Coordinates of C-alpha atoms and ligand atoms in Angstrom, one line a residue:
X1 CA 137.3 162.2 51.3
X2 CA 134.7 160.0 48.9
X3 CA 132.1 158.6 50.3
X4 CA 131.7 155.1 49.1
X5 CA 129.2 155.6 47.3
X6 CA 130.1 158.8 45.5
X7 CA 133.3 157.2 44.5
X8 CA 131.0 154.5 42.9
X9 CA 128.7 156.5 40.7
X10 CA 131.5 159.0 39.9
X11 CA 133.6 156.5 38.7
X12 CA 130.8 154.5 37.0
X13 CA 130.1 157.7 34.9
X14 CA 134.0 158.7 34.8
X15 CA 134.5 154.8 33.0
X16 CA 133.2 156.6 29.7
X17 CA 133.7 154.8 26.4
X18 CA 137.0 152.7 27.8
X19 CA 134.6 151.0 30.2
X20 CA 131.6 150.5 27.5
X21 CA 129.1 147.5 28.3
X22 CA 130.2 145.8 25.0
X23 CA 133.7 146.3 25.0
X24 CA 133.8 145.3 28.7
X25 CA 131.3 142.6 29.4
X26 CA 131.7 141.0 33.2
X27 CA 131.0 141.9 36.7
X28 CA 132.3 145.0 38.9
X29 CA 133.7 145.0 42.0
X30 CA 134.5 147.2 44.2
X31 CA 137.5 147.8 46.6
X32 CA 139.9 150.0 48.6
X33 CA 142.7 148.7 47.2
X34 CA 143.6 147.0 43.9
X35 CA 147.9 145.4 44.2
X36 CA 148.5 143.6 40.8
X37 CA 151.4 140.7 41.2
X38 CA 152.1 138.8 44.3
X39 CA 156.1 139.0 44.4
X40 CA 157.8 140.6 47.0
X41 CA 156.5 144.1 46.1
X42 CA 153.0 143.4 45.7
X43 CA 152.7 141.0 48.8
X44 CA 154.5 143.6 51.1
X45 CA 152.2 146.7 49.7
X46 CA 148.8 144.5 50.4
X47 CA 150.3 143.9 54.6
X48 CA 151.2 147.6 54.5
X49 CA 147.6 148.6 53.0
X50 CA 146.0 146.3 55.9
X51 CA 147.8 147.6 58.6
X52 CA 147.8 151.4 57.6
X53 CA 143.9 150.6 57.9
X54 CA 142.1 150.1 54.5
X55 CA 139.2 147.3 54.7
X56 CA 138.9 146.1 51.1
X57 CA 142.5 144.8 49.9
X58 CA 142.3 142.6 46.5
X59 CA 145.6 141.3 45.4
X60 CA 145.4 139.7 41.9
X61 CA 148.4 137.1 40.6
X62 CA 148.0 135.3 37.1
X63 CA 149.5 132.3 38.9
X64 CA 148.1 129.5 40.7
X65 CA 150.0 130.5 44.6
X66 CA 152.9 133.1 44.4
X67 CA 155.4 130.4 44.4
X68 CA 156.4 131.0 40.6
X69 CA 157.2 134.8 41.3
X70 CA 161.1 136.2 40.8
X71 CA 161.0 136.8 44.3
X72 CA 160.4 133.0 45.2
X73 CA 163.2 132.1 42.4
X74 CA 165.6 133.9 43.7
X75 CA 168.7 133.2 46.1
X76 CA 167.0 136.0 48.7
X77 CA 170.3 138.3 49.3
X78 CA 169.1 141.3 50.0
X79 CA 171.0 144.7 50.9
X80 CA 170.7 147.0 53.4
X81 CA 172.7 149.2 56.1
X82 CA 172.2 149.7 59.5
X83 CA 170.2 146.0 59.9
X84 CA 169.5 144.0 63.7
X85 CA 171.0 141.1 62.1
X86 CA 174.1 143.6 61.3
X87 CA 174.2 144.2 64.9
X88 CA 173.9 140.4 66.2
X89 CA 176.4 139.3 63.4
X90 CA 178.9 142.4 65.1
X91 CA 179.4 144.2 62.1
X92 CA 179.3 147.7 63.4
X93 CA 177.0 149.9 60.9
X94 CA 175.0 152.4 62.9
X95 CA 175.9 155.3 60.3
X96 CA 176.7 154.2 57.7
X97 CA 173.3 155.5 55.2
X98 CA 175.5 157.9 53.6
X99 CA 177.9 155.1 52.3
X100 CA 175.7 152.6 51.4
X101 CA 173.4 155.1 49.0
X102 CA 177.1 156.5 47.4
X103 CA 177.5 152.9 47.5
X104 CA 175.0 152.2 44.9
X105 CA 175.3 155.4 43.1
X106 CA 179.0 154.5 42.1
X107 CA 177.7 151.0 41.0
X108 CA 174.8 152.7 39.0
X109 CA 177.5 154.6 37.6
X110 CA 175.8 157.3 39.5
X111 CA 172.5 157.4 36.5
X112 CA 170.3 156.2 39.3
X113 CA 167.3 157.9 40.5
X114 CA 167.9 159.9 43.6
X115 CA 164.6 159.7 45.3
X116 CA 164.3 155.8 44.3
X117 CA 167.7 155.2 46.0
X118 CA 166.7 157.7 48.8
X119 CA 163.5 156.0 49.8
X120 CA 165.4 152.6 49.6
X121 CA 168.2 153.6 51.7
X122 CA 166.2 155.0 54.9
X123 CA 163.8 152.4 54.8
X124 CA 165.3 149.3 53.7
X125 CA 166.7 148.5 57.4
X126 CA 163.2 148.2 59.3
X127 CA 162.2 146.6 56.2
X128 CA 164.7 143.6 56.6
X129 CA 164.4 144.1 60.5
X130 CA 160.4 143.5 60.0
X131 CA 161.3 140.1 58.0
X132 CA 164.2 139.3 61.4
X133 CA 161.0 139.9 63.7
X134 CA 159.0 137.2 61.9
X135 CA 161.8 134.3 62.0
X136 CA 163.8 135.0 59.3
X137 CA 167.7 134.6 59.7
X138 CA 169.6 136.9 57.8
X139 CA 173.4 136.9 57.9
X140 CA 175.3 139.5 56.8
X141 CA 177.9 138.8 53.8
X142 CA 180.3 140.5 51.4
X143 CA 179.7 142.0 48.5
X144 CA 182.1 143.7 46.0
X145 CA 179.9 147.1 46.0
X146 CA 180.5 147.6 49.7
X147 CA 183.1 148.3 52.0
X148 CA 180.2 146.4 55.3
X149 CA 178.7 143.3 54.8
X150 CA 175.8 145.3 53.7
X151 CA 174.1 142.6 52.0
X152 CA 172.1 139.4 53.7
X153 CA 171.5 136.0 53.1
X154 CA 168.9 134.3 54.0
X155 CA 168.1 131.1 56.1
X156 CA 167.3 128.9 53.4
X157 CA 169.1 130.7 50.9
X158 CA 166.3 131.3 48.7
X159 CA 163.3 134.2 48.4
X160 CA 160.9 132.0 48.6
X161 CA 161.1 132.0 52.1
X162 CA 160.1 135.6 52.2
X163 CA 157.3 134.7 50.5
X164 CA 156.2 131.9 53.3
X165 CA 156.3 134.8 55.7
X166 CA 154.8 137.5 53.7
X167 CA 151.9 135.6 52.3
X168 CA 151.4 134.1 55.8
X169 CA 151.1 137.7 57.0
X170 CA 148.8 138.6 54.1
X171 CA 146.1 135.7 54.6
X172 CA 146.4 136.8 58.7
X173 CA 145.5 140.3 57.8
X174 CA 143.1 139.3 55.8
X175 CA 144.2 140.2 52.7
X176 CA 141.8 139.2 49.8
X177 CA 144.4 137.0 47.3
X178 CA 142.6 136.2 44.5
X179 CA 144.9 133.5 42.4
X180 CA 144.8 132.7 38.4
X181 CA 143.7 136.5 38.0
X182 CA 145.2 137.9 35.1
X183 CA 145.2 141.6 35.0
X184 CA 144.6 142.5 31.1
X185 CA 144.3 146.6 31.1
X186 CA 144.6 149.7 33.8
X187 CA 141.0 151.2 33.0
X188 CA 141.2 155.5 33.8
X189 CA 138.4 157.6 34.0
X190 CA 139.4 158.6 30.0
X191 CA 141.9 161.2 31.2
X192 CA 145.3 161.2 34.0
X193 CA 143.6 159.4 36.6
X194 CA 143.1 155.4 37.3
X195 CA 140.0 153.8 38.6
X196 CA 141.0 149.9 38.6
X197 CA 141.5 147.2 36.0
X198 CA 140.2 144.7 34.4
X199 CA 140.4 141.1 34.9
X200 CA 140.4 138.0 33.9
X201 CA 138.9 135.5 36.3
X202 CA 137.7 131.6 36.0
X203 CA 137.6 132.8 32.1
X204 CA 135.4 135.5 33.4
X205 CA 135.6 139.5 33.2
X206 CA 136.0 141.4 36.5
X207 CA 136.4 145.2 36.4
X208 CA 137.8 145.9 40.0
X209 CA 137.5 149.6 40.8
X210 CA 139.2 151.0 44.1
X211 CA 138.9 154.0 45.7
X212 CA 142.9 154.6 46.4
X213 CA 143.8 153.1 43.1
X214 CA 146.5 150.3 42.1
X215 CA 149.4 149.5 42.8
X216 CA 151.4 147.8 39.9
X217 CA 154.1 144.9 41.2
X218 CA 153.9 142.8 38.0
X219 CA 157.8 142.3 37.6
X220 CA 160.4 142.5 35.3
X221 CA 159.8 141.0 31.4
X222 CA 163.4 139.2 31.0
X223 CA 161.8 136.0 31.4
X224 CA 160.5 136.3 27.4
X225 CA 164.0 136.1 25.5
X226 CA 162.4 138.0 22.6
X227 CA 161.7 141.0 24.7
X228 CA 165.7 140.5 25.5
X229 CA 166.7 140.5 22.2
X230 CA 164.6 143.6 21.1
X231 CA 164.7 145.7 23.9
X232 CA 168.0 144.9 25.7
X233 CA 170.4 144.6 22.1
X234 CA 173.8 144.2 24.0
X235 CA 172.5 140.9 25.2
X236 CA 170.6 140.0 22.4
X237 CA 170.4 135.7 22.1
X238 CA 171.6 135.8 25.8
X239 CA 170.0 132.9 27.8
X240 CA 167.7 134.0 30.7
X241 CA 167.2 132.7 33.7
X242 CA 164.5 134.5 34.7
X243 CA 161.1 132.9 36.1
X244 CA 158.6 132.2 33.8
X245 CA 156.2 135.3 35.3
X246 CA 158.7 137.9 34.2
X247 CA 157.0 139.0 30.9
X248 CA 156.3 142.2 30.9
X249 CA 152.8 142.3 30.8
X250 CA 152.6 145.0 33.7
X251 CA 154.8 147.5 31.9
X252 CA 152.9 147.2 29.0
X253 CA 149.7 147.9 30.4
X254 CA 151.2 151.0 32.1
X255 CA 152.8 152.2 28.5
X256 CA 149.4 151.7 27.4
X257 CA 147.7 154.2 29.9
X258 CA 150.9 156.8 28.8
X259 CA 153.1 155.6 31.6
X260 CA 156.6 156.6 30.7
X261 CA 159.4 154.5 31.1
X262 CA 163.3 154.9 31.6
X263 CA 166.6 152.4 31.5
X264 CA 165.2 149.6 29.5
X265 CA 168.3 148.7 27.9
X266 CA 169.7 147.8 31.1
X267 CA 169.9 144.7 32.5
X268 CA 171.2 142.6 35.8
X269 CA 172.9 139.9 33.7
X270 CA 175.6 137.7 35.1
X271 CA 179.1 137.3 33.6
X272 CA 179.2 134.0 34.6
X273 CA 176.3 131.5 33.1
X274 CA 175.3 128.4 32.9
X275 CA 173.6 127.8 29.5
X276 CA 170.8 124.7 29.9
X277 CA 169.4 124.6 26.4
X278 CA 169.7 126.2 23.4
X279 CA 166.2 126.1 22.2
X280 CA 164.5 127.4 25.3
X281 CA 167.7 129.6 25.8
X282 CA 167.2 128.8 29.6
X283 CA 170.2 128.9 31.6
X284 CA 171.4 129.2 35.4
X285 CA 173.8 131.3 37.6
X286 CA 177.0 130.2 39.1
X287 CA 177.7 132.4 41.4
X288 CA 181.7 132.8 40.2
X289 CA 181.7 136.5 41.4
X290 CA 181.6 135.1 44.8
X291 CA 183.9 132.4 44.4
X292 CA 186.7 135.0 43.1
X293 CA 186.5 136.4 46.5
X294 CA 188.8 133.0 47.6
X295 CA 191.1 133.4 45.2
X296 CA 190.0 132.4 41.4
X297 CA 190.4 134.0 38.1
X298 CA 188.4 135.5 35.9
X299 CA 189.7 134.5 32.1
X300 CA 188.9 135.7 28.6
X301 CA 189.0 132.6 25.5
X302 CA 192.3 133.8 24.8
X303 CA 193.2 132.6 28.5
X304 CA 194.2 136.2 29.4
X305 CA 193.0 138.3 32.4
X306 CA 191.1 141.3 31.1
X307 CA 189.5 142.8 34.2
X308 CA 189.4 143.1 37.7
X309 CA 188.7 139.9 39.0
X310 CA 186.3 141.0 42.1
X311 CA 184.0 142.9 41.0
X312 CA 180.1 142.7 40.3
X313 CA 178.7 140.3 38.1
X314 CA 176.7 142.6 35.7
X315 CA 180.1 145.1 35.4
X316 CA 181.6 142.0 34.1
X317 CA 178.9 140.6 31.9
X318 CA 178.5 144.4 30.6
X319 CA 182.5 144.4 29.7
X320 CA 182.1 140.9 27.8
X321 CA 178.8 142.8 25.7
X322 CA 181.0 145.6 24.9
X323 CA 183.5 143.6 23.6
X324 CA 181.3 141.3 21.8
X325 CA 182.8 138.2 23.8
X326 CA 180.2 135.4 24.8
X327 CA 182.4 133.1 26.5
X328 CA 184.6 133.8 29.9
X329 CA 186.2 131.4 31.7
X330 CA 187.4 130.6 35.7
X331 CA 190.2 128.9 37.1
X332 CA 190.1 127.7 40.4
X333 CA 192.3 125.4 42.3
X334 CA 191.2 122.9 45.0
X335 CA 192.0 124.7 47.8
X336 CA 190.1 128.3 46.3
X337 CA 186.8 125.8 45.7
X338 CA 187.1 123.9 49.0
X339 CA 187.0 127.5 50.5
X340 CA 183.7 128.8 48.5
X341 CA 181.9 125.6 49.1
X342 CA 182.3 126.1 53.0
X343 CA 181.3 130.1 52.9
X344 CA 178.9 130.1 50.3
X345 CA 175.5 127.6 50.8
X346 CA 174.8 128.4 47.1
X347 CA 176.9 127.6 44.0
X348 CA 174.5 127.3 41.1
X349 CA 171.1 129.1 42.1
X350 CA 168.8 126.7 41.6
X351 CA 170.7 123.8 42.2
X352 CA 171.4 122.4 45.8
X353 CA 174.7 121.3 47.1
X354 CA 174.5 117.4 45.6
X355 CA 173.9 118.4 41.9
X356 CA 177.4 120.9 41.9
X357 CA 179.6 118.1 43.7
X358 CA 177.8 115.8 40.9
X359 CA 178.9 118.5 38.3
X360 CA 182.7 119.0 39.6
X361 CA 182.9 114.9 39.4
X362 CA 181.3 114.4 35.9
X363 CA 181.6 117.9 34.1
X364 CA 177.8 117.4 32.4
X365 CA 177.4 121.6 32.1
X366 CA 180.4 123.8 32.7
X367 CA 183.4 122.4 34.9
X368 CA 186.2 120.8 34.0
X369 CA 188.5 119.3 36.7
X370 CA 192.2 118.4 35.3
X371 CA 195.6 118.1 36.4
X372 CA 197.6 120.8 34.9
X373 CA 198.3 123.8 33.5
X374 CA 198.8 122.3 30.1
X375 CA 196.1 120.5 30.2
X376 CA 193.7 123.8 31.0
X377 CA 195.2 125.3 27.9
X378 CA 194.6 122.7 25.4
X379 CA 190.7 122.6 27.0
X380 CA 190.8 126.2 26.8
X381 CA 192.3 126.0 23.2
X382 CA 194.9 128.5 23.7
X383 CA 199.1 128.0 23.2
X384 CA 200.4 126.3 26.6
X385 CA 203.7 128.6 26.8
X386 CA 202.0 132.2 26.7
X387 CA 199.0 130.4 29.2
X388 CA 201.4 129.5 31.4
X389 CA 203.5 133.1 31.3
X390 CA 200.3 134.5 31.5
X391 CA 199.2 132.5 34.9
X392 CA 203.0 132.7 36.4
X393 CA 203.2 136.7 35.9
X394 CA 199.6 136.2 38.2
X395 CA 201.4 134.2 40.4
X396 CA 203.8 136.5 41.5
X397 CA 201.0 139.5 41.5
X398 CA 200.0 137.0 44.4
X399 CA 203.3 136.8 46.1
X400 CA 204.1 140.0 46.2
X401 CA 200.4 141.1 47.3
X402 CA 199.6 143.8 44.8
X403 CA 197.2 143.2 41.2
X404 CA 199.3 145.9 39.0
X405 CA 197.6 145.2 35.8
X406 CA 193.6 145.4 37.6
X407 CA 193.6 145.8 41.3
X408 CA 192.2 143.1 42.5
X409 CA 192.0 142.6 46.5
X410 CA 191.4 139.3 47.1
X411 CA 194.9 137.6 46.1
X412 CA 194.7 134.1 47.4
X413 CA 196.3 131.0 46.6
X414 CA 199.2 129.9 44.1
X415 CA 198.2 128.6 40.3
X416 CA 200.7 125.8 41.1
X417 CA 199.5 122.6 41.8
X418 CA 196.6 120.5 40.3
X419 CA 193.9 119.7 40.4
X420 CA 192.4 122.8 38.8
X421 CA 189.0 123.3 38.3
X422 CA 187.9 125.0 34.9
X423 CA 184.6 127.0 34.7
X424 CA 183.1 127.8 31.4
X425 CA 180.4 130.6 30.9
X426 CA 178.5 132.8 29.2
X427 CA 176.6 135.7 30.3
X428 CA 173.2 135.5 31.2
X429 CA 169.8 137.9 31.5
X430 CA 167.5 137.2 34.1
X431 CA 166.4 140.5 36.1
X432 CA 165.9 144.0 34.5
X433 CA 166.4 147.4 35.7
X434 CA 164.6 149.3 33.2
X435 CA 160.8 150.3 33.6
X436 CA 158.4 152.3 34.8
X437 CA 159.0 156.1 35.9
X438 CA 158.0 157.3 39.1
X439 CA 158.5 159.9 41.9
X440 CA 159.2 160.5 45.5
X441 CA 155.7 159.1 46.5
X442 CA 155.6 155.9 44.2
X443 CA 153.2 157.3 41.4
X444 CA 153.4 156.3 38.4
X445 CA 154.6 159.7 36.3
X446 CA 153.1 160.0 32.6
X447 CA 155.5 161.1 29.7
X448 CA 155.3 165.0 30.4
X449 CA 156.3 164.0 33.8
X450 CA 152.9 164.5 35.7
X451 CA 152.2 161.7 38.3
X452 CA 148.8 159.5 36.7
X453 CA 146.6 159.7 39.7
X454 CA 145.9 156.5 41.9
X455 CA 148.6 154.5 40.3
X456 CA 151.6 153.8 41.9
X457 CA 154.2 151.5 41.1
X458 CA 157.0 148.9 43.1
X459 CA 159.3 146.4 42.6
X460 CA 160.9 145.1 39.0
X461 CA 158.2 147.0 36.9
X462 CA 160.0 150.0 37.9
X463 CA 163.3 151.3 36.7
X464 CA 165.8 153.7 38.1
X465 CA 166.8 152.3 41.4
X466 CA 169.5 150.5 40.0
X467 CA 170.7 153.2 37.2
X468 CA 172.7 151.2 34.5
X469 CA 174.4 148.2 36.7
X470 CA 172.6 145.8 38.8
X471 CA 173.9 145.0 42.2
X472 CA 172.9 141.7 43.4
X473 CA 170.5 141.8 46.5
X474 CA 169.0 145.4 45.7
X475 CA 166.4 144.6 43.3
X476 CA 164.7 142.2 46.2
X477 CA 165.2 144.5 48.7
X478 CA 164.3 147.5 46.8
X479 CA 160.9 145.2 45.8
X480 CA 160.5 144.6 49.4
X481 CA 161.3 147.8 50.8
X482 CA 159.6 150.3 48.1
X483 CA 156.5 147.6 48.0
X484 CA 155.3 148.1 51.2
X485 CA 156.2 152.0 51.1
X486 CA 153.9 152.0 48.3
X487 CA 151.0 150.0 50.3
X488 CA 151.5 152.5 52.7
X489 CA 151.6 155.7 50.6
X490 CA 148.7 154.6 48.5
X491 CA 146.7 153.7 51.5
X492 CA 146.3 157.6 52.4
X493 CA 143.5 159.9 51.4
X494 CA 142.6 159.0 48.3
X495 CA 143.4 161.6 45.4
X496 CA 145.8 163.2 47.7
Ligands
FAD1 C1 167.0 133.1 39.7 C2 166.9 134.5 40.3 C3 167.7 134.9 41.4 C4 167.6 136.2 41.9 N1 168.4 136.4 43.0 C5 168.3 137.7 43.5 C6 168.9 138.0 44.8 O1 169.5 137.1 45.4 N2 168.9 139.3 45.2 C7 168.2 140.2 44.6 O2 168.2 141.4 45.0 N3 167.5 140.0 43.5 C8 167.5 138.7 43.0 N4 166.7 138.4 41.8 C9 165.8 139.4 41.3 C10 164.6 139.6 42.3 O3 164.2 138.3 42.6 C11 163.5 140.3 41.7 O4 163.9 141.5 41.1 C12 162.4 140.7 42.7 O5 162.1 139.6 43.5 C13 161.2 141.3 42.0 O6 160.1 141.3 42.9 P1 158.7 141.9 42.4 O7 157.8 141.7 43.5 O8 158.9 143.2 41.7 O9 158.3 140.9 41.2 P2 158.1 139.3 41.1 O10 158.7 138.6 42.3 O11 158.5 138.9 39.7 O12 156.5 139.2 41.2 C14 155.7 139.7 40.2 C15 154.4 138.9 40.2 O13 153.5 139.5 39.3 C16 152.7 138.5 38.7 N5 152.2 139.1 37.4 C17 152.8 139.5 36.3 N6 151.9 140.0 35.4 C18 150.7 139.8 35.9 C19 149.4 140.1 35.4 N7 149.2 140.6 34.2 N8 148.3 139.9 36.3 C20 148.5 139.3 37.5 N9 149.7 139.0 38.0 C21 150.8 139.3 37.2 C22 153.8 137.5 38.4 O14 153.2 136.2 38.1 C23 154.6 137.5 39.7 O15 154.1 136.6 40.6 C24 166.8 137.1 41.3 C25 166.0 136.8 40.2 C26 166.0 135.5 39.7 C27 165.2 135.1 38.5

């Protein structure tokens, strides 16, 4: 191993002319440890870095707290098989690892990377077990992808509770968090290895060198709808609703060092949207996937069915891209809605329960309440007598108990009485799956496929976990999960 001060003057000469005194002015400092982005990858890799030993942990975030991370905007569902909450819940998955990672092959249309899904699947239990231990309450819930409720809510239905827990943990372990830090470049010793990078702090240069390297957790870059349009083209002008931390800047300072990337075009977008404003292009998610599950259809603008209703978001949202369709539209009844507001806490994330009861009363955004069929047609602006064949022919799918045009399982309730509730979307960006490369042990691999030395990578930056289709409540676990594996792995001998 290093001695500290070897690993100092070796990589003071080893800076070369990347690290010159003009080019670089500002101070040095020097740690075990360097974790870039305090989401739910980089906060897990710092507690996993203290408790596998290492003294010096510096985790930098260009925000003020990490309160404005993805993690903390997100609805916290998270996936995993074989959980304590499974157990206490009584949903019997002991064995089921096998499943769950052919599971999320099938909806990564089986592109996905085997040892990114591997490392997920075995360790993603303790991982949410970890979060049980320390007061969370996860409950187990449906989702289309598996056969077990597989995936978890959370307490307060939000993953910003994670990050109460985890950053909590990090100050305890002492963990040093070092806020309005804005990593600007990976600095290497000139060739395939990484020393640290530099900084910007209080307006000030810090080049932070540490002895096991850095771990990147900087996010995803969909929060920057130009980045969408260029690098994503089959949701080009697509509103995100991303947080404003997911730009990218982590991916591009890996590209920079030769980092190669895979699956950028890919995105977890969701069919059904909420556009806010068209000039910011922000918009919102309603969570229609999940209210299909009682019953409601998915439409296109000609007020036909054109897909299996329950299914995954992104498939959907993928199917209107293909087609070149921007709009998609829901019909519930009262009874379907009165069902999804009792199971589901969350209709719109983002929104709490007061502001969608507001919304089905006054129809601001996206929901229209009326009384008949007729009248859904001429909001729709589609001919009445095919829209009503059209939702009678469903109707009897329902009675006799069998989808024969897209196998649909959930068949519940009769189109036959008003009100009806009519949902309005479009689909919308807000996560990516694309990024970085890397292997079994987290490093970051270079474009001839070598692993760059001391640089690993977690979390949204790094693609391949998801293959080309996003299911919800694996990108958080996968950040949590594969973040602190990578605090862990990086944490051993250095230059292993
Ligand atoms: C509204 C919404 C809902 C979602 N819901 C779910 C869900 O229910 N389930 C699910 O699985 N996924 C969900 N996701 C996706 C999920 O939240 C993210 O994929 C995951 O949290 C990413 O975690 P991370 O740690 O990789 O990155 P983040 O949580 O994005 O953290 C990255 C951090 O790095 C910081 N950073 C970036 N660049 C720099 C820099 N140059 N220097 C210093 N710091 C930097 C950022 O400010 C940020 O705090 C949702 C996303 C959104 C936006």
């Amino acid at each position: 191993m290093l001695k500290r001060r070897q690993f100092i003057c070796s990589s003071l000469l080893l800076l070369g002319p990347s690290l010159h005194a003009q080019d670089n002015p500002g101070t040095t400092e020097l740690c075990d440890l360097l974790i870039i982005g305090a989401g739910a990858a980089g906060l897990f890799a710092a507690i996993s870095a203290k408790e596998a030993g290492l003294k010096r942990v510096i985790l930098i975030e260009k925000f003020p707290s990490p309160f404005f991370s993805s993690t903390a905007y997100s609805a916290g569902s998270v996936n995993a098989s074989g959980t304590i909450s499974q157990i206490q819940h009584g949903v019997i998955d002991t064995e089921g690892l096998r499943e769950f990672e052919m599971e999320i092959f099938r909806e990564g249309n089986f592109k996905n990377d085997k040892h990114l899904v591997a490392n997920y699947v075995k360790n993603a239990s303790s991982t949410l077990d970890w979060l049980s231990e320390k007061g969370v309450e996860l409950t187990p819930a449906e989702n289309f992808a598996f056969r077990l409720k597989r995936m978890h809510g959370c307490d307060r239905g939000t993953g910003s509770r994670y990050v109460e827990v985890l950053f909590s943990e990090v100050v305890r372990l002492g963990v040093e968090t070092w806020f309005q830090t804005k990593a600007q470049k990976i600095l290497t010793d000139g060739s395939n290895s990484v020393l640290g990078a530099k900084v910007t702090r209080n307006h000030k240069t810090v080049n932070i060198l540490a002895k096991n390297g850095v771990i990147l957790c900087t996010g995803g870059f969909a929060g920057d709808v130009n980045r969408i349009d260029k690098d994503i083209p089959s949701f080009a002008g697509a509103p995100t609703f991303s947080s404003p931390s997911s730009l990218g800047e982590g991916l591009d300072m890996a590209c920079a060092i030769g980092a190669s990337t895979h699956f950028i075009p890919y995105a977890g977008a969701y069919a059904y949207g909420v556009p806010l404003d068209d000039e910011t292009r922000r918009g919102l998610i309603f969570r229609g996937h999940v209210m299909n599950l009682f019953g409601s259809i998915t439409l296109n603008r000609l007020g036909k069915r054109f897909t299996n209703d329950d299914q995954n978001s992104t498939k959907v949202a993928q199917l209107l891209a293909r087609n070149k369709e921007k709009t998609v539209f829901q019909l519930a009844t009262h009874t379907q809605l009165q069902e999804f507001l009792k199971n589901d806490p969350i209709q719109v994330i983002g929104w709490d329960r007061s502001k969608f009861l507001q919304e089905m009363e006054d129809g601001n955004y996206f929901i229209s309440k009326t009384n008949s069929l007729e009248e859904v047609a001429t909001l729709m602006k589609v001919p009445v007598i095919p829209f009503i064949e059209e939702i009678e022919r469903y109707n009897g799918m329902v009675r006799s108990g069998k989808d024969t045009d897209f196998g649909r399982k959930h068949l519940k309730g009769l189109f036959n009485e008003g009100p009806f509730y009519l949902f309005k979307g479009t689909p919308v960006v807000g996560i990516t799956i694309g990024g970085l490369k890397v292997n079994e042990r987290l490093q970051v691999v270079n474009e001839y496929g070598d692993p760059i030395k001391n640089f690993f990578a977690a979390g949204e930056v790094v693609g391949g976990l998801h293959g080309t289709s996003y299911i919800g409540g694996t990108s958080l676990a996968g950040a949590l999960t594969l973040g602190r594996l990578a605090g862990k792995i990086a944490s051993e001998k250095p230059n292993s």
